[in-house]
Coordinates of C-alpha atoms in Angstrom, one line a residue:
Chain J
M23 CA 1.9 -36.1 15.6
I24 CA 4.4 -33.7 17.4
E25 CA 8.1 -34.4 17.6
L26 CA 10.9 -32.3 19.1
R27 CA 14.5 -33.4 18.3
D28 CA 17.4 -31.8 20.1
V29 CA 15.5 -28.6 20.3
S30 CA 17.1 -25.5 21.8
A31 CA 15.7 -22.0 21.8
V32 CA 17.5 -18.9 23.0
Y33 CA 15.8 -15.5 23.5
P34 CA 17.5 -12.4 22.0
N35 CA 18.7 -11.4 25.4
G36 CA 20.7 -14.6 25.6
T37 CA 18.3 -16.4 28.0
L38 CA 18.0 -20.1 27.4
A39 CA 14.3 -20.9 26.8
L40 CA 14.9 -24.6 26.0
G41 CA 18.0 -26.7 25.8
E42 CA 18.2 -29.9 23.8
V43 CA 14.7 -31.1 24.3
N44 CA 13.6 -34.4 22.9
C45 CA 10.0 -35.6 23.1
K46 CA 7.3 -37.1 21.0
I47 CA 3.6 -36.6 21.5
E48 CA 1.2 -39.0 19.7
K49 CA -2.2 -38.3 18.2
G50 CA -5.0 -38.1 20.8
E51 CA -2.7 -37.8 23.8
F52 CA -3.4 -35.5 26.8
V53 CA -0.1 -34.2 28.1
F54 CA 0.5 -31.9 31.0
L55 CA 3.6 -29.6 31.0
V56 CA 4.6 -28.7 34.5
G57 CA 7.5 -26.9 36.1
P58 CA 8.3 -23.6 37.7
T59 CA 7.6 -20.3 36.0
G60 CA 10.2 -19.4 33.3
H61 CA 11.5 -23.0 32.9
G62 CA 10.2 -23.5 29.4
K63 CA 6.6 -24.6 29.4
S64 CA 5.2 -21.6 27.4
S65 CA 8.3 -21.7 25.1
L66 CA 7.6 -25.3 24.3
L67 CA 4.0 -24.5 23.4
K68 CA 5.1 -21.5 21.3
L69 CA 7.5 -23.8 19.4
I70 CA 4.7 -26.1 18.5
H71 CA 2.4 -23.2 17.6
R72 CA 5.3 -21.8 15.5
E73 CA 5.4 -18.5 17.4
L74 CA 9.1 -19.4 18.2
I75 CA 11.6 -20.9 15.9
P76 CA 14.2 -23.2 17.5
S77 CA 17.8 -21.9 17.3
K78 CA 18.9 -25.6 17.1
G79 CA 17.1 -28.9 16.4
E80 CA 13.8 -29.7 14.7
V81 CA 10.2 -29.3 15.7
R82 CA 7.8 -31.4 13.6
V83 CA 4.1 -30.9 13.8
A84 CA 1.9 -33.3 11.8
G85 CA 5.0 -34.3 9.8
Q86 CA 6.1 -30.7 8.9
D87 CA 9.3 -29.1 10.1
T88 CA 8.1 -25.8 11.5
K89 CA 11.3 -24.1 10.7
T90 CA 10.9 -24.5 7.0
L91 CA 7.4 -23.2 6.8
S92 CA 6.5 -20.0 4.8
P93 CA 4.4 -17.4 6.6
R94 CA 1.4 -18.6 4.7
Q95 CA 2.1 -22.2 5.7
V96 CA 2.4 -21.1 9.3
A97 CA -1.1 -19.7 9.0
F98 CA -2.4 -23.0 7.8
L99 CA -0.5 -24.8 10.5
R100 CA -2.2 -22.7 13.2
R101 CA -5.6 -23.6 11.9
R102 CA -4.8 -27.2 12.8
V103 CA -3.2 -26.1 16.2
G104 CA -5.6 -24.2 18.4
M105 CA -4.3 -22.3 21.4
I106 CA -5.8 -20.9 24.6
F107 CA -4.2 -18.6 27.1
Q108 CA -4.3 -17.7 30.8
D109 CA -5.6 -14.2 29.9
F110 CA -8.2 -15.5 27.4
R111 CA -7.3 -12.9 24.8
L112 CA -10.8 -12.1 23.7
L113 CA -11.7 -8.9 21.9
A114 CA -13.5 -6.6 24.3
T115 CA -15.5 -4.8 21.7
R116 CA -17.1 -8.0 20.3
T117 CA -19.6 -10.3 21.8
L118 CA -18.7 -13.9 22.6
W119 CA -20.5 -14.9 19.5
E120 CA -18.5 -12.4 17.4
N121 CA -15.3 -13.4 19.1
V122 CA -15.8 -17.0 18.1
A123 CA -17.0 -16.0 14.6
F124 CA -14.0 -13.7 14.2
A125 CA -11.6 -16.7 14.1
L126 CA -13.7 -18.1 11.2
R127 CA -14.1 -14.8 9.4
V128 CA -10.3 -14.2 9.2
T129 CA -9.8 -17.6 7.6
G130 CA -12.3 -16.7 4.8
V131 CA -15.1 -19.0 6.0
S132 CA -18.6 -18.1 4.5
R133 CA -21.2 -16.4 6.7
R134 CA -23.5 -19.4 6.2
R135 CA -21.0 -21.8 7.6
I136 CA -20.2 -19.3 10.5
H137 CA -23.9 -19.3 11.4
R138 CA -23.9 -23.0 11.5
V139 CA -20.6 -23.6 13.3
V140 CA -20.6 -20.9 16.0
P141 CA -23.9 -21.9 17.8
D142 CA -22.7 -25.5 17.9
L143 CA -19.4 -24.5 19.5
L144 CA -21.0 -22.2 22.0
R145 CA -23.4 -25.0 22.9
R146 CA -20.4 -27.4 23.3
V147 CA -18.8 -25.0 25.8
H148 CA -22.1 -24.2 27.5
L149 CA -22.3 -20.6 26.5
S150 CA -25.4 -20.6 24.2
D151 CA -27.2 -18.2 26.6
K152 CA -24.3 -15.8 26.8
A153 CA -23.7 -15.5 23.0
D154 CA -24.6 -11.8 22.9
A155 CA -22.7 -10.8 26.0
F156 CA -19.5 -8.9 25.8
P157 CA -16.4 -10.4 27.6
D158 CA -16.6 -7.9 30.5
Q159 CA -20.2 -9.0 31.1
V160 CA -19.4 -12.6 31.8
S161 CA -17.3 -14.5 34.4
A162 CA -13.6 -15.4 33.9
G163 CA -14.6 -19.0 33.5
E164 CA -17.1 -18.1 30.7
Q165 CA -14.4 -16.0 29.0
Q166 CA -12.1 -19.0 29.0
R167 CA -14.8 -21.2 27.6
A168 CA -15.4 -18.7 24.8
A169 CA -11.6 -18.7 24.2
I170 CA -11.7 -22.5 24.0
A171 CA -14.7 -22.3 21.5
R172 CA -12.6 -19.9 19.4
A173 CA -9.6 -22.2 19.5
L174 CA -11.9 -25.1 18.3
V175 CA -13.5 -23.3 15.3
N176 CA -11.2 -24.9 12.7
S177 CA -11.6 -28.3 14.3
P178 CA -7.9 -28.4 15.2
A179 CA -6.0 -31.7 15.6
I180 CA -4.0 -30.2 18.5
L181 CA -5.1 -27.9 21.3
L182 CA -2.5 -26.0 23.2
A183 CA -3.4 -24.6 26.6
D184 CA -1.1 -22.2 28.4
E185 CA -2.1 -22.0 32.0
P186 CA -5.8 -22.2 31.1
T187 CA -6.9 -22.2 34.8
G188 CA -4.3 -19.6 36.0
N189 CA -6.8 -16.8 36.4
L190 CA -9.7 -18.9 37.6
D191 CA -10.9 -20.1 41.0
T192 CA -10.6 -23.8 41.8
D193 CA -14.2 -24.8 40.8
T194 CA -14.2 -22.9 37.6
G195 CA -10.7 -24.3 36.8
W196 CA -12.0 -27.8 37.2
G197 CA -14.8 -27.0 34.8
I198 CA -12.3 -25.9 32.2
M199 CA -10.2 -29.0 32.7
K200 CA -13.3 -31.2 32.4
L201 CA -14.0 -29.4 29.1
L202 CA -10.4 -30.0 27.9
A203 CA -10.7 -33.7 28.8
D204 CA -13.9 -33.9 26.8
I205 CA -12.3 -32.3 23.8
N206 CA -9.4 -34.8 24.2
L207 CA -11.9 -37.7 24.3
S208 CA -13.2 -36.6 20.8
G209 CA -9.7 -37.2 19.4
T210 CA -8.0 -33.9 19.8
T211 CA -4.4 -33.9 21.1
V212 CA -4.3 -31.6 24.2
I213 CA -1.1 -30.2 25.6
C214 CA -1.7 -28.2 28.8
A215 CA 0.9 -26.1 30.6
T216 CA -0.1 -25.7 34.3
H217 CA 1.1 -25.0 37.8
N218 CA -1.9 -26.8 39.2
R219 CA -0.5 -30.0 40.7
G220 CA -4.0 -31.0 42.0
I221 CA -5.4 -31.1 38.5
V222 CA -2.4 -32.9 37.2
Q223 CA -2.7 -35.6 39.8
A224 CA -6.5 -35.9 39.5
L225 CA -6.5 -36.3 35.7
R226 CA -3.7 -38.9 35.7
R227 CA -2.4 -38.2 32.2
R228 CA 1.2 -38.0 30.8
V229 CA 3.2 -35.4 32.6
I230 CA 6.3 -33.7 31.2
T231 CA 8.3 -31.8 33.9
L232 CA 10.5 -29.0 32.6
S233 CA 13.3 -27.6 34.7
H234 CA 15.7 -24.9 33.4
G235 CA 14.6 -25.5 29.8
K236 CA 15.2 -29.2 29.9
I237 CA 12.9 -32.2 30.3
A238 CA 13.5 -33.3 33.9
L239 CA 10.8 -36.0 33.9
D240 CA 8.4 -37.6 31.5
V241 CA 5.9 -39.6 33.3
P242 CA 3.5 -41.7 31.2
V243 CA -0.3 -41.8 31.5
G244 CA -1.6 -43.3 34.7
A245 CA 1.7 -43.3 36.5
I246 CA 0.5 -40.6 38.9
R247 CA -1.7 -41.7 41.7
P248 CA -4.6 -39.5 42.5
T249 CA -4.6 -38.0 46.0
A250 CA -7.7 -38.6 48.2
S251 CA -8.6 -34.9 48.3
I252 CA -8.9 -34.5 44.6
R253 CA -12.1 -35.0 42.7
I254 CA -13.2 -34.4 39.2
Chain H
M26 CA -9.2 -14.6 -2.2
G27 CA -12.9 -15.4 -2.2
L28 CA -15.9 -13.2 -1.8
Q29 CA -16.1 -14.0 1.9
S30 CA -12.6 -12.6 2.4
L31 CA -13.4 -9.5 0.4
D32 CA -16.5 -9.0 2.4
F33 CA -14.5 -9.2 5.6
I34 CA -11.8 -6.9 4.3
I35 CA -14.2 -4.2 3.2
E36 CA -16.1 -4.4 6.5
E37 CA -12.9 -4.1 8.4
V38 CA -11.9 -1.0 6.3
I39 CA -15.2 0.7 6.9
T40 CA -15.1 -0.1 10.6
N41 CA -11.6 1.3 10.9
L42 CA -12.3 4.4 8.9
R43 CA -15.3 5.1 11.1
R44 CA -13.5 4.4 14.3
D45 CA -10.4 6.5 13.5
R46 CA -12.4 9.3 11.8
L47 CA -10.2 12.1 13.0
I48 CA -7.0 10.5 11.9
S49 CA -8.6 9.5 8.6
F50 CA -9.7 13.1 7.9
A51 CA -6.2 14.4 8.9
T52 CA -4.5 11.9 6.6
L53 CA -6.9 12.6 3.7
G54 CA -6.4 16.4 4.2
V55 CA -2.6 16.1 4.1
V56 CA -2.7 13.9 1.0
A57 CA -5.1 16.2 -0.6
V58 CA -2.9 19.3 0.0
A59 CA 0.2 17.4 -1.2
I60 CA -1.5 16.2 -4.4
C61 CA -3.0 19.7 -4.9
V62 CA 0.4 21.3 -4.7
L63 CA 1.9 18.6 -6.9
G64 CA -1.0 18.9 -9.5
G65 CA -0.9 22.7 -9.4
I66 CA 2.8 22.7 -10.2
I67 CA 2.4 20.1 -13.0
L68 CA -0.5 22.2 -14.5
F69 CA 1.6 25.4 -14.2
L70 CA 4.5 23.8 -16.0
L71 CA 2.3 22.3 -18.8
N72 CA 0.7 25.7 -19.4
L73 CA 4.1 27.3 -19.4
R74 CA 5.3 24.9 -22.0
L75 CA 2.2 25.6 -24.1
L76 CA 2.9 29.3 -23.9
T77 CA 6.5 29.0 -25.0
E78 CA 5.4 26.7 -27.8
Q79 CA 2.9 29.2 -29.0
V80 CA 5.4 32.0 -28.8
A81 CA 7.9 29.9 -30.7
K82 CA 5.3 29.1 -33.4
E83 CA 5.0 32.8 -34.0
L84 CA 8.7 33.1 -34.7
K85 CA 9.6 32.8 -38.4
I86 CA 12.4 34.0 -40.5
T87 CA 11.9 35.3 -44.0
V88 CA 14.9 35.4 -46.2
Y89 CA 14.5 37.6 -49.3
L90 CA 16.6 36.4 -52.2
K91 CA 18.6 38.5 -54.5
R92 CA 17.0 39.7 -57.8
D93 CA 19.2 37.6 -60.0
V94 CA 18.2 34.3 -58.3
S95 CA 16.1 32.3 -60.7
R96 CA 12.8 30.8 -59.8
D97 CA 14.2 27.3 -60.2
R98 CA 17.1 28.1 -57.8
A99 CA 14.6 29.6 -55.4
K100 CA 12.6 26.4 -55.5
S101 CA 15.6 24.2 -54.9
L102 CA 16.7 26.5 -52.1
E103 CA 13.2 25.9 -50.5
T104 CA 13.8 22.2 -50.6
E105 CA 17.4 22.5 -49.3
V106 CA 16.5 24.7 -46.3
A107 CA 13.5 22.5 -45.4
A108 CA 16.0 19.6 -45.1
W109 CA 18.3 21.5 -42.7
P110 CA 18.4 20.1 -39.2
R111 CA 16.2 21.9 -36.6
V112 CA 14.1 23.4 -39.4
S113 CA 10.4 22.4 -39.2
S114 CA 9.3 24.0 -42.5
A115 CA 10.4 26.1 -45.4
R116 CA 8.0 27.7 -47.9
L117 CA 8.8 29.6 -51.0
I118 CA 6.9 32.9 -51.4
T119 CA 7.2 34.1 -54.9
K120 CA 7.5 37.9 -55.4
E121 CA 4.0 37.9 -56.9
E122 CA 2.5 36.2 -53.9
G123 CA 4.4 38.4 -51.6
W124 CA 3.3 41.6 -53.4
E125 CA -0.3 40.5 -53.4
E126 CA -0.1 39.7 -49.7
F127 CA 1.5 43.1 -49.0
K128 CA -1.2 44.9 -50.9
K129 CA -3.9 43.0 -49.1
T130 CA -2.6 43.8 -45.7
H131 CA -1.2 47.3 -46.2
P132 CA -3.5 50.3 -45.8
V133 CA -2.3 51.8 -49.1
G134 CA -2.4 48.5 -51.0
E135 CA -5.2 49.6 -53.3
R136 CA -3.3 52.6 -54.5
L137 CA -0.3 50.4 -55.5
E138 CA -2.2 48.7 -58.3
G139 CA -0.2 48.9 -61.6
F140 CA 3.1 49.6 -59.8
P141 CA 6.0 47.4 -60.9
I142 CA 6.7 44.7 -58.4
P143 CA 9.4 45.9 -56.1
W144 CA 9.5 42.6 -54.4
T145 CA 11.8 39.6 -54.7
D146 CA 11.2 35.9 -54.1
A147 CA 11.5 34.8 -50.5
V148 CA 11.7 31.7 -48.4
E149 CA 9.7 31.6 -45.1
V150 CA 11.4 29.4 -42.6
R151 CA 10.1 28.0 -39.3
T152 CA 12.3 26.3 -36.7
Q153 CA 11.5 23.4 -34.5
T154 CA 12.0 25.4 -31.3
S155 CA 12.6 29.1 -30.6
A156 CA 16.1 28.2 -29.4
D157 CA 17.0 27.2 -33.0
V158 CA 16.0 30.6 -34.5
P159 CA 19.3 32.5 -34.0
A160 CA 21.5 29.7 -35.4
I161 CA 19.2 29.1 -38.4
G162 CA 19.0 32.9 -38.9
E163 CA 22.8 33.1 -39.1
K164 CA 22.8 30.2 -41.5
L165 CA 20.2 31.9 -43.8
A166 CA 22.0 35.2 -43.7
A167 CA 25.2 33.5 -44.9
L168 CA 23.5 32.1 -48.0
E169 CA 25.0 33.4 -51.2
E170 CA 21.5 34.0 -52.6
A171 CA 20.2 35.9 -49.5
K172 CA 19.6 39.7 -49.8
D173 CA 17.7 40.5 -46.6
L174 CA 16.5 38.7 -43.6
V175 CA 13.3 39.6 -41.8
P176 CA 13.7 39.9 -38.9
T177 CA 17.3 41.0 -39.1
P178 CA 19.9 39.0 -37.2
E179 CA 19.9 41.8 -34.6
E180 CA 16.2 41.6 -34.2
I181 CA 16.2 37.8 -34.0
G182 CA 18.2 38.1 -30.8
A183 CA 15.7 40.4 -29.3
R184 CA 12.6 38.5 -30.4
T185 CA 13.8 35.1 -29.3
G186 CA 15.0 36.5 -26.0
V187 CA 11.6 36.3 -24.3
P188 CA 10.9 32.6 -25.2
Q189 CA 14.5 31.8 -24.5
R190 CA 14.2 33.2 -21.0
I191 CA 10.9 31.4 -20.4
I192 CA 12.5 28.1 -21.6
R193 CA 15.5 28.7 -19.3
V194 CA 13.2 29.3 -16.4
R195 CA 11.2 26.3 -17.3
H196 CA 14.3 24.1 -17.4
W197 CA 15.4 25.4 -14.0
M198 CA 11.9 24.9 -12.7
N199 CA 11.8 21.4 -13.9
Y200 CA 14.4 20.5 -11.4
G201 CA 12.7 22.5 -8.7
V202 CA 9.4 20.8 -9.5
L203 CA 10.9 17.4 -9.4
L204 CA 12.3 18.2 -5.9
L205 CA 9.0 19.6 -4.8
A206 CA 7.0 16.8 -6.3
G207 CA 9.3 14.4 -4.5
L208 CA 8.8 16.2 -1.2
M209 CA 5.0 16.3 -1.6
A210 CA 4.9 12.6 -2.5
L211 CA 7.1 12.0 0.6
A212 CA 4.8 14.0 2.8
G213 CA 1.8 12.0 1.6
F214 CA 3.7 8.7 1.9
L215 CA 4.8 9.5 5.5
I216 CA 1.4 10.6 6.7
I217 CA -0.2 7.4 5.4
H218 CA 2.7 5.4 6.8
N219 CA 2.1 7.0 10.2
T220 CA -1.6 6.5 10.0
T221 CA -1.2 2.9 9.3
R222 CA 1.3 2.5 12.1
L223 CA -1.2 4.1 14.5
S224 CA -4.0 1.9 13.2
L225 CA -1.7 -1.2 13.6
F226 CA -0.8 -0.2 17.1
A227 CA -4.5 0.4 18.0
R228 CA -5.4 -3.0 16.6
R229 CA -2.3 -5.0 17.7
R230 CA -4.4 -7.3 19.9
E231 CA -6.8 -8.0 17.1
I232 CA -4.0 -8.7 14.7
S233 CA -2.3 -10.9 17.1
I234 CA -5.5 -13.0 17.5
M235 CA -5.8 -13.1 13.7
Q236 CA -2.3 -14.5 13.5
Q237 CA -3.0 -17.0 16.3
V238 CA -6.1 -18.4 14.7
G239 CA -4.5 -18.8 11.3
A240 CA -5.2 -15.8 9.2
T241 CA -2.7 -15.6 6.3
P242 CA -0.3 -12.6 6.2
G243 CA -2.1 -11.4 3.1
F244 CA -5.4 -11.5 4.9
V245 CA -4.0 -9.6 7.9
A246 CA -2.4 -7.0 5.5
A247 CA -5.2 -6.6 3.1
P248 CA -7.5 -4.3 5.2
F249 CA -4.6 -2.0 6.0
L250 CA -3.4 -1.8 2.3
L251 CA -7.0 -1.1 1.2
E252 CA -7.2 1.6 3.9
G253 CA -4.0 3.2 2.6
A254 CA -5.4 3.1 -0.9
V255 CA -8.7 4.7 0.3
H256 CA -6.8 7.5 2.0
G257 CA -4.6 8.1 -1.1
F258 CA -7.4 7.8 -3.5
S259 CA -9.8 10.1 -1.6
G260 CA -7.1 12.7 -0.9
A261 CA -6.1 12.8 -4.6
L262 CA -9.8 12.9 -5.7
L263 CA -10.3 15.8 -3.3
A264 CA -7.3 17.6 -4.8
C265 CA -8.6 17.1 -8.3
C266 CA -12.0 18.4 -7.3
V267 CA -10.2 21.7 -6.4
L268 CA -7.6 21.7 -9.2
V269 CA -9.8 21.0 -12.2
P270 CA -12.5 23.6 -11.6
V271 CA -9.9 26.2 -10.7
H272 CA -8.0 25.5 -13.9
M273 CA -11.2 25.6 -16.0
Y274 CA -12.1 29.0 -14.4
L275 CA -8.6 30.4 -15.1
R276 CA -8.8 29.1 -18.7
A277 CA -12.0 31.0 -19.3
L278 CA -10.5 34.0 -17.7
A279 CA -7.4 33.8 -20.0
A280 CA -9.6 33.3 -23.0
N281 CA -11.5 36.5 -22.2
S282 CA -8.4 38.5 -21.4
G283 CA -7.8 39.4 -25.1
W284 CA -4.2 38.1 -25.1
A285 CA -4.1 35.8 -28.0
L286 CA -1.0 34.0 -26.8
L287 CA -2.4 33.3 -23.3
K288 CA -4.1 30.0 -23.9
L289 CA -4.3 27.4 -21.1
L290 CA -4.6 23.7 -21.5
P291 CA -7.9 22.6 -23.0
D292 CA -10.3 21.0 -20.5
D293 CA -10.2 17.6 -22.2
Q294 CA -6.5 17.4 -21.4
L295 CA -7.2 17.7 -17.7
L296 CA -8.8 14.3 -17.5
P297 CA -5.7 12.3 -18.1
I298 CA -3.8 14.5 -15.6
A299 CA -6.5 14.0 -13.0
V300 CA -6.5 10.3 -13.6
A301 CA -2.7 10.2 -13.2
L302 CA -2.8 12.2 -10.0
I303 CA -5.5 9.9 -8.5
A304 CA -3.5 6.9 -9.5
S305 CA -0.4 8.4 -7.9
G306 CA -2.3 9.2 -4.7
T307 CA -3.6 5.7 -4.5
L308 CA -0.2 4.1 -5.1
L309 CA 1.3 6.4 -2.5
G310 CA -1.3 5.3 0.0
V311 CA -0.7 1.6 -0.7
A312 CA 3.1 2.1 -0.5
G313 CA 2.9 4.0 2.8
A314 CA 0.7 1.3 4.3
W315 CA 2.9 -1.5 3.0
L316 CA 6.0 0.0 4.6
S317 CA 4.3 0.0 8.0
L318 CA 2.9 -3.4 7.5
R319 CA 6.1 -4.9 6.4
R320 CA 7.9 -3.8 9.6
F321 CA 5.0 -4.7 11.8
L322 CA 4.2 -8.2 10.4
S323 CA 7.9 -9.1 10.1
R324 CA 8.1 -8.9 13.9
D325 CA 5.9 -12.0 14.3
P326 CA 7.2 -14.4 15.3
E327 CA 10.9 -14.7 14.2
P328 CA 12.6 -11.9 16.1
E329 CA 11.5 -13.3 19.5
V330 CA 14.2 -16.0 19.4
R331 CA 17.5 -16.1 17.8

């Protein structure tokens, strides 16, 4: 599904984002990306989402080399690769319903289909009763759930999450992780960059540790033992 | 692009125009002024050309032939002169026709009945432009068969002087107008370019989300291009709403002035000019928006990493 071959990415100021990264993520996997800030987690997600282009190597997503894609093809790739962020990135002037619908409208989906899909998605993320609320009228966790609903509008095969619990308290963070786990159970590949060791240990999924732009560790699913204090 | 997309794009344009009302009006105003000045100059030049053409049309040279020139030779001369380069027409006026014409137009004409014809055959020559009159006049004067020239070569210089001066001014103005037209177009282009930049900046978050969720570059660009077109079109339309009635009023004023030569462009010729101005304004709007968009959209995502 996703393959990185000898991938290096260097920022214009000369900072190495990633250096000779090799990894393969199969369809339906749930992968955590962990590591200190600035060591390449977000850069790796951006490479998959084609917000960055590798300066060396090859990134293949669903069989396509992202480097060779035209801007139009990039748009179609992003419909199959949803992304959520630590800061939610919702439009403050639109309701949660409109925020989710916006993602459909900009891809040319009919109003009829929007009216069918959006309520379903809001129900899935438990936001049906907050559909008409604006982002600043709901909690951070609800905003993140709305962002997840927006990322799912095109039924993506891959969902990328960049520190999805970074701005949330522990309980709300667990709720979001549970939601991501449910989405993964329905067959969507989930790649989640996080600092939250507790969540990583509790969920016991594949963990890729990045250090100074390189993969320091790639621990397969189930290899991490849950600690006694963690619950999900 | 389907109907759904069109629906979204139009909705976005209306929302943005409403939201940035002040900027939109400022843009529209500047475009309207630019197109108004541009259109005003174009109309002035077209009217000036019309005037010089009318003056030129009035200019004709009549060459009176010597008495011994036969009618056959006069006829062949008419054909020869008509074939000269820069001559638009040559017409033989026989001495009988000339005499009759003189009697009709002259106050003492009636009293001249029965007089022997003091006239000679003549050829009336018109040139293609007023600039050709002096040269053709000289050529006619040099003809072996020519007796007199009306106007005389000296008078030709004086009579063609005015249109010649107008033409010289017109030629000079053509360059000035081209420059001014360019500056006006640039002003309109820059203001729309700047408005689009402001709009892009204000909506950068929205655009970023559009790109994140898979909107194609065309879809992201379309509302801004349409907005540019709306600004350009409305500005130009507003300019035409000023220019056309003003021109119609001036035309009526000129018609009543009593100066036969002062004729402005007929109203039906204003329509194609107005259409051309509106089309230019719209194109200008699209081009200005496109330049902003090209620079803005090209920043995502490639320049982030080398």
